[in-house]
CSV table of C-alpha atoms in Angstrom, one decimal:
chain,number,residue,atom,x,y,z
A,12,MET,CA,21.3,36.8,51.6
A,13,THR,CA,17.2,34.8,50.8
A,14,ALA,CA,17.7,32.2,47.5
A,15,GLU,CA,16.7,34.0,44.5
A,16,THR,CA,15.9,32.0,41.3
A,17,ASP,CA,13.9,33.9,39.0
A,18,LEU,CA,16.0,36.7,38.3
A,19,ALA,CA,16.7,36.5,34.7
A,20,ILE,CA,18.7,34.5,33.4
A,21,GLY,CA,21.2,36.3,31.8
A,22,THR,CA,20.8,39.2,35.0
A,23,LYS,CA,24.8,40.2,36.0
A,24,LEU,CA,24.1,41.2,40.2
A,25,PRO,CA,27.6,42.9,41.7
A,26,ILE,CA,28.5,41.6,45.1
A,27,ILE,CA,30.8,42.8,47.6
A,28,PHE,CA,32.0,40.9,50.3
A,29,SER,CA,34.4,40.5,53.2
A,30,TYR,CA,35.3,37.1,55.4
A,31,ARG,CA,38.0,36.7,57.8
A,32,ASP,CA,39.6,33.3,57.6
A,33,ALA,CA,42.0,32.1,60.6
A,34,LEU,CA,44.2,29.1,59.5
A,35,PHE,CA,47.9,26.9,60.2
A,36,GLY,CA,50.5,27.9,58.0
A,37,ASN,CA,54.5,26.5,57.9
A,38,ASN,CA,54.7,27.5,61.3
A,39,PHE,CA,52.5,30.4,62.0
A,40,VAL,CA,48.8,30.8,63.0
A,41,VAL,CA,47.3,33.4,60.9
A,42,GLU,CA,43.9,35.3,61.1
A,43,VAL,CA,43.0,37.0,57.2
A,44,HIS,CA,40.8,39.7,56.8
A,45,ALA,CA,39.1,40.4,53.3
A,46,ARG,CA,37.8,43.6,53.0
A,47,ASN,CA,35.7,45.1,49.9
A,48,GLY,CA,36.0,41.7,48.1
A,49,ARG,CA,35.1,41.8,44.5
A,50,ALA,CA,32.5,39.3,43.3
A,51,LEU,CA,29.5,38.8,40.0
A,52,CYS,CA,27.3,36.7,40.7
A,53,ALA,CA,25.4,35.7,36.8
A,54,ARG,CA,22.7,33.6,36.7
A,55,GLU,CA,22.9,31.5,34.3
A,56,GLU,CA,21.1,28.7,32.5
A,57,ASP,CA,23.0,26.0,34.7
A,58,GLY,CA,22.3,28.1,37.9
A,59,PHE,CA,23.9,30.3,39.9
A,60,TRP,CA,27.9,31.3,39.1
A,61,MET,CA,30.1,33.5,41.2
A,62,TYR,CA,32.6,34.8,39.4
A,63,GLY,CA,35.6,36.5,41.4
A,64,VAL,CA,36.4,40.1,40.4
A,65,ASN,CA,38.8,40.5,43.1
A,66,PRO,CA,40.2,37.7,43.8
A,67,GLY,CA,40.1,37.0,40.0
A,68,GLY,CA,41.1,34.1,39.7
A,69,MET,CA,38.2,31.4,41.4
A,70,SER,CA,34.5,31.1,40.2
A,71,ALA,CA,32.0,28.4,42.3
A,72,ARG,CA,28.1,27.4,41.3
A,73,GLY,CA,25.5,27.0,42.7
A,74,ASP,CA,21.2,25.7,42.3
A,75,ASP,CA,20.6,29.6,44.0
A,76,ILE,CA,22.4,32.8,44.8
A,77,GLU,CA,22.5,31.4,48.0
A,78,SER,CA,24.0,28.1,47.1
A,79,ALA,CA,26.4,29.6,45.0
A,80,HIS,CA,27.6,32.3,47.7
A,81,ALA,CA,28.5,29.5,50.2
A,82,ALA,CA,29.6,28.0,47.5
A,83,PHE,CA,31.9,31.1,46.0
A,84,ARG,CA,33.1,31.8,50.8
A,85,GLN,CA,34.2,27.8,50.8
A,86,MET,CA,36.1,28.1,47.6
A,87,PHE,CA,38.0,31.0,48.9
A,88,SER,CA,39.4,29.5,52.4
A,89,ASP,CA,40.4,26.6,49.9
A,90,ILE,CA,42.4,28.3,48.3
A,91,LEU,CA,43.6,30.4,51.4
A,92,LYS,CA,45.0,26.9,52.9
A,93,ASP,CA,46.7,26.0,49.4
A,94,LEU,CA,48.1,29.3,50.0
A,95,ALA,CA,49.6,28.4,53.0
A,96,THR,CA,51.1,25.0,52.4
A,97,ASP,CA,52.4,26.3,49.4
A,98,ALA,CA,54.0,28.9,51.4
A,99,SER,CA,57.5,27.9,52.9
A,100,GLY,CA,56.9,30.9,55.9
A,101,LEU,CA,54.9,34.2,56.8
A,102,ASP,CA,56.3,36.6,54.5
A,103,GLU,CA,56.4,34.1,51.8
A,104,PHE,CA,52.5,33.6,52.4
A,105,ARG,CA,51.4,37.7,53.1
A,106,THR,CA,53.1,37.5,49.6
A,107,LEU,CA,51.3,35.3,47.9
A,108,VAL,CA,47.3,36.1,50.0
A,109,ARG,CA,47.9,39.6,48.5
A,110,THR,CA,48.4,38.6,45.3
A,111,PHE,CA,46.1,36.3,45.7
A,112,PHE,CA,42.9,38.9,45.9
A,113,ASP,CA,44.9,41.7,44.2
A,114,ASP,CA,44.9,39.5,40.5
A,115,THR,CA,41.6,41.7,38.8
A,116,ASN,CA,39.8,39.1,36.7
A,117,VAL,CA,39.8,42.2,33.1
A,118,GLY,CA,37.5,40.6,31.6
A,119,PHE,CA,34.5,40.7,34.4
A,120,GLU,CA,35.5,44.0,35.6
A,121,PRO,CA,33.7,46.1,33.0
A,122,GLU,CA,29.9,43.5,33.9
A,123,TRP,CA,30.7,44.1,37.7
A,124,LEU,CA,30.4,48.1,36.5
A,125,GLU,CA,27.7,48.2,34.8
A,126,ALA,CA,25.5,45.6,37.4
A,127,VAL,CA,26.1,48.3,39.8
A,128,ARG,CA,26.1,51.7,37.6
A,129,ALA,CA,22.1,49.6,37.4
A,130,ILE,CA,21.8,48.7,40.7
A,131,ARG,CA,22.0,52.4,41.3
A,132,ASN,CA,20.1,53.6,38.6
A,133,HIS,CA,17.2,50.7,39.5
A,134,GLU,CA,17.5,49.3,36.4
A,135,ILE,CA,18.0,46.1,38.1
A,136,ASN,CA,15.6,44.1,40.7
A,137,PRO,CA,17.3,42.4,42.7
A,138,GLY,CA,14.5,40.0,44.0
A,139,THR,CA,16.3,39.6,47.5
A,140,ASP,CA,16.8,41.2,51.0
A,141,ILE,CA,21.1,41.4,50.1
A,142,PRO,CA,21.9,43.7,52.5
A,143,ARG,CA,23.4,47.2,50.0
A,144,GLY,CA,27.3,47.6,51.2
A,145,SER,CA,28.9,50.4,49.5
A,146,ALA,CA,30.9,49.7,45.8
A,147,ASP,CA,33.4,52.8,47.0
A,148,ALA,CA,34.0,50.9,49.1
A,149,PRO,CA,37.8,50.3,49.8
A,150,ARG,CA,39.0,46.9,49.3
A,151,ASP,CA,41.6,45.7,51.2
A,152,ILE,CA,42.8,42.2,53.1
A,153,THR,CA,45.3,41.6,55.8
A,154,VAL,CA,47.1,38.6,57.4
A,155,GLU,CA,48.2,38.6,61.0
A,156,ILE,CA,49.5,36.4,62.9
A,157,LYS,CA,46.6,35.1,66.0
A,158,ARG,CA,47.6,35.2,69.5
A,159,ILE,CA,44.1,35.2,70.9
A,160,PHE,CA,41.9,32.9,70.3
A,161,LYS,CA,38.1,32.9,71.2
A,162,ALA,CA,35.0,30.9,70.7
A,163,GLU,CA,34.1,33.9,68.3
A,164,ASP,CA,36.8,33.0,65.5
A,165,ASN,CA,34.3,30.5,64.6
A,166,GLU,CA,31.9,32.0,63.2
A,167,ALA,CA,34.6,34.1,60.8
A,168,ASP,CA,31.8,33.9,57.4
A,169,LEU,CA,30.6,37.9,57.1
A,170,GLN,CA,27.4,38.8,55.4
A,171,PRO,CA,28.1,39.6,51.3
A,172,ALA,CA,26.2,42.6,50.4
A,173,LEU,CA,25.0,43.6,47.3
A,174,ALA,CA,27.2,46.3,45.9
A,175,ALA,CA,25.5,50.0,44.8
B,24,MET,CA,22.4,20.4,35.4
B,25,PRO,CA,25.9,22.4,35.5
B,26,ARG,CA,26.8,22.1,31.9
B,27,ILE,CA,30.5,20.7,31.6
B,28,VAL,CA,33.4,20.6,29.8
B,29,ARG,CA,36.4,17.6,29.1
B,30,LEU,CA,39.2,19.0,30.2
B,31,SER,CA,41.3,17.8,27.1
B,32,ASP,CA,39.5,20.6,25.6
B,33,VAL,CA,40.2,23.7,26.5
B,34,TRP,CA,44.0,21.9,27.7
B,35,ARG,CA,44.0,22.0,23.7
B,36,MET,CA,42.5,25.9,23.7
B,37,LEU,CA,44.9,26.8,26.0
B,38,ASP,CA,48.5,25.7,24.0
B,39,HIS,CA,46.6,27.6,21.1
B,40,CYS,CA,45.3,30.5,22.8
B,41,LEU,CA,47.8,30.9,25.7
B,42,PRO,CA,50.8,29.4,25.1
B,43,GLY,CA,52.9,29.3,27.6
B,44,TYR,CA,50.4,28.4,30.4
B,45,GLU,CA,51.6,25.9,32.8
B,46,ALA,CA,48.2,23.4,34.1
B,47,VAL,CA,49.3,22.2,37.7
B,48,GLU,CA,47.6,19.2,38.5
B,49,LYS,CA,46.5,19.2,42.6
B,50,PRO,CA,44.1,15.9,43.6
B,51,HIS,CA,41.1,16.6,42.2
B,52,ARG,CA,41.4,19.9,41.0
B,53,TRP,CA,43.8,22.1,38.5
B,54,ASN,CA,45.9,25.7,39.0
B,55,VAL,CA,46.3,27.1,35.3
B,56,ARG,CA,49.6,29.4,35.8
B,57,PHE,CA,50.5,31.7,33.1
B,58,ASN,CA,52.7,34.6,33.8
B,59,GLY,CA,52.7,35.3,36.9
B,60,ARG,CA,48.9,34.3,37.7
B,61,VAL,CA,47.0,32.1,38.5
B,62,TYR,CA,43.3,30.4,37.8
B,63,HIS,CA,42.1,28.6,41.5
B,64,ARG,CA,41.0,25.3,41.9
B,65,ILE,CA,39.4,24.0,38.3
B,66,PRO,CA,37.5,20.5,39.6
B,67,LEU,CA,37.1,17.8,38.2
B,68,GLY,CA,33.2,16.9,37.1
B,69,PRO,CA,30.8,15.0,38.7
B,70,HIS,CA,33.4,11.7,37.4
B,71,GLY,CA,35.7,12.2,39.6
B,72,ALA,CA,39.9,11.2,38.3
B,73,ARG,CA,38.6,9.0,35.0
B,74,HIS,CA,39.8,9.4,31.7
B,75,ASN,CA,39.4,12.9,30.0
B,76,PRO,CA,37.8,13.6,32.5
B,77,GLU,CA,35.1,16.9,33.5
B,78,THR,CA,35.0,20.3,34.7
B,79,GLU,CA,31.9,22.5,35.1
B,80,THR,CA,31.7,25.5,31.7
B,81,GLY,CA,31.8,28.1,34.1
B,82,HIS,CA,34.5,27.4,36.2
B,83,ILE,CA,36.1,27.6,32.4
B,84,ARG,CA,34.5,31.3,31.6
B,85,GLY,CA,36.4,32.2,34.5
B,86,LEU,CA,39.1,31.3,33.2
B,87,VAL,CA,39.3,32.4,30.0
B,88,ASN,CA,37.8,35.9,31.5
B,89,PHE,CA,40.7,36.4,34.0
B,90,PHE,CA,43.5,35.3,31.5
B,91,GLY,CA,42.0,37.9,28.7
B,92,ILE,CA,41.6,34.7,26.2
B,93,PRO,CA,39.6,36.2,23.2
B,94,LYS,CA,36.1,34.7,22.7
B,95,SER,CA,37.4,34.3,18.1
B,96,CYS,CA,39.5,32.0,20.5
B,97,TYR,CA,38.4,30.2,22.4
B,98,GLU,CA,35.2,29.5,20.3
B,99,GLN,CA,37.3,27.2,17.8
B,100,PHE,CA,37.3,24.2,21.1
B,101,LEU,CA,34.4,24.7,23.1
B,102,ASP,CA,31.2,25.8,23.6
B,103,LEU,CA,31.0,27.9,26.8
B,104,ARG,CA,27.6,29.4,26.6
């Protein structure tokens, strides 16, 4: 994703993202794979803010789109670690993760949908080379017990996309 | 520079606009719970865990939208523009 700071204040971009995290909990090692989460990237007076839509209970800031996404990505992983710490076992962790991911930010969801419409109608020029992804792609999160460990697991960050 | 608000003002706003909420303190951050929902990781601002700490305004914009707190209520306590 290319940093782009020329966007007008008030511009909002609809982002979808897929992340993969491997982490330790209390008596378990798991891989969490979030697919097609939603976030609203807003250019505001004090920088770029990434507001989670699903998961809705988180936000992060950066000086440009790229750093805002990096901060959002890191916060997502940190929240999963918090949930792993809070959970007494795997079943409770799965429940906490799904609750976190499925909880919608109802205040920002209409703005995310409006931003998708604007992107589709070419009313917003994001001015970046962010790849496009389907805004209608199914959203899901899975928690799988990790039994096989590979070096590729270290490359868990997946590219965000502009929802269109 | 990110804009900041004082957490004491955030708690006053929540006392009035989201009665029954619970602020859960974690190292260098807060979670806010209400009706089984959680807003995660409101970080302390650049001055850290001092008396009357601050946080970045955007985190609170996210929080009020998440819990559906009306602008007419929160703007009595906070300027989130």
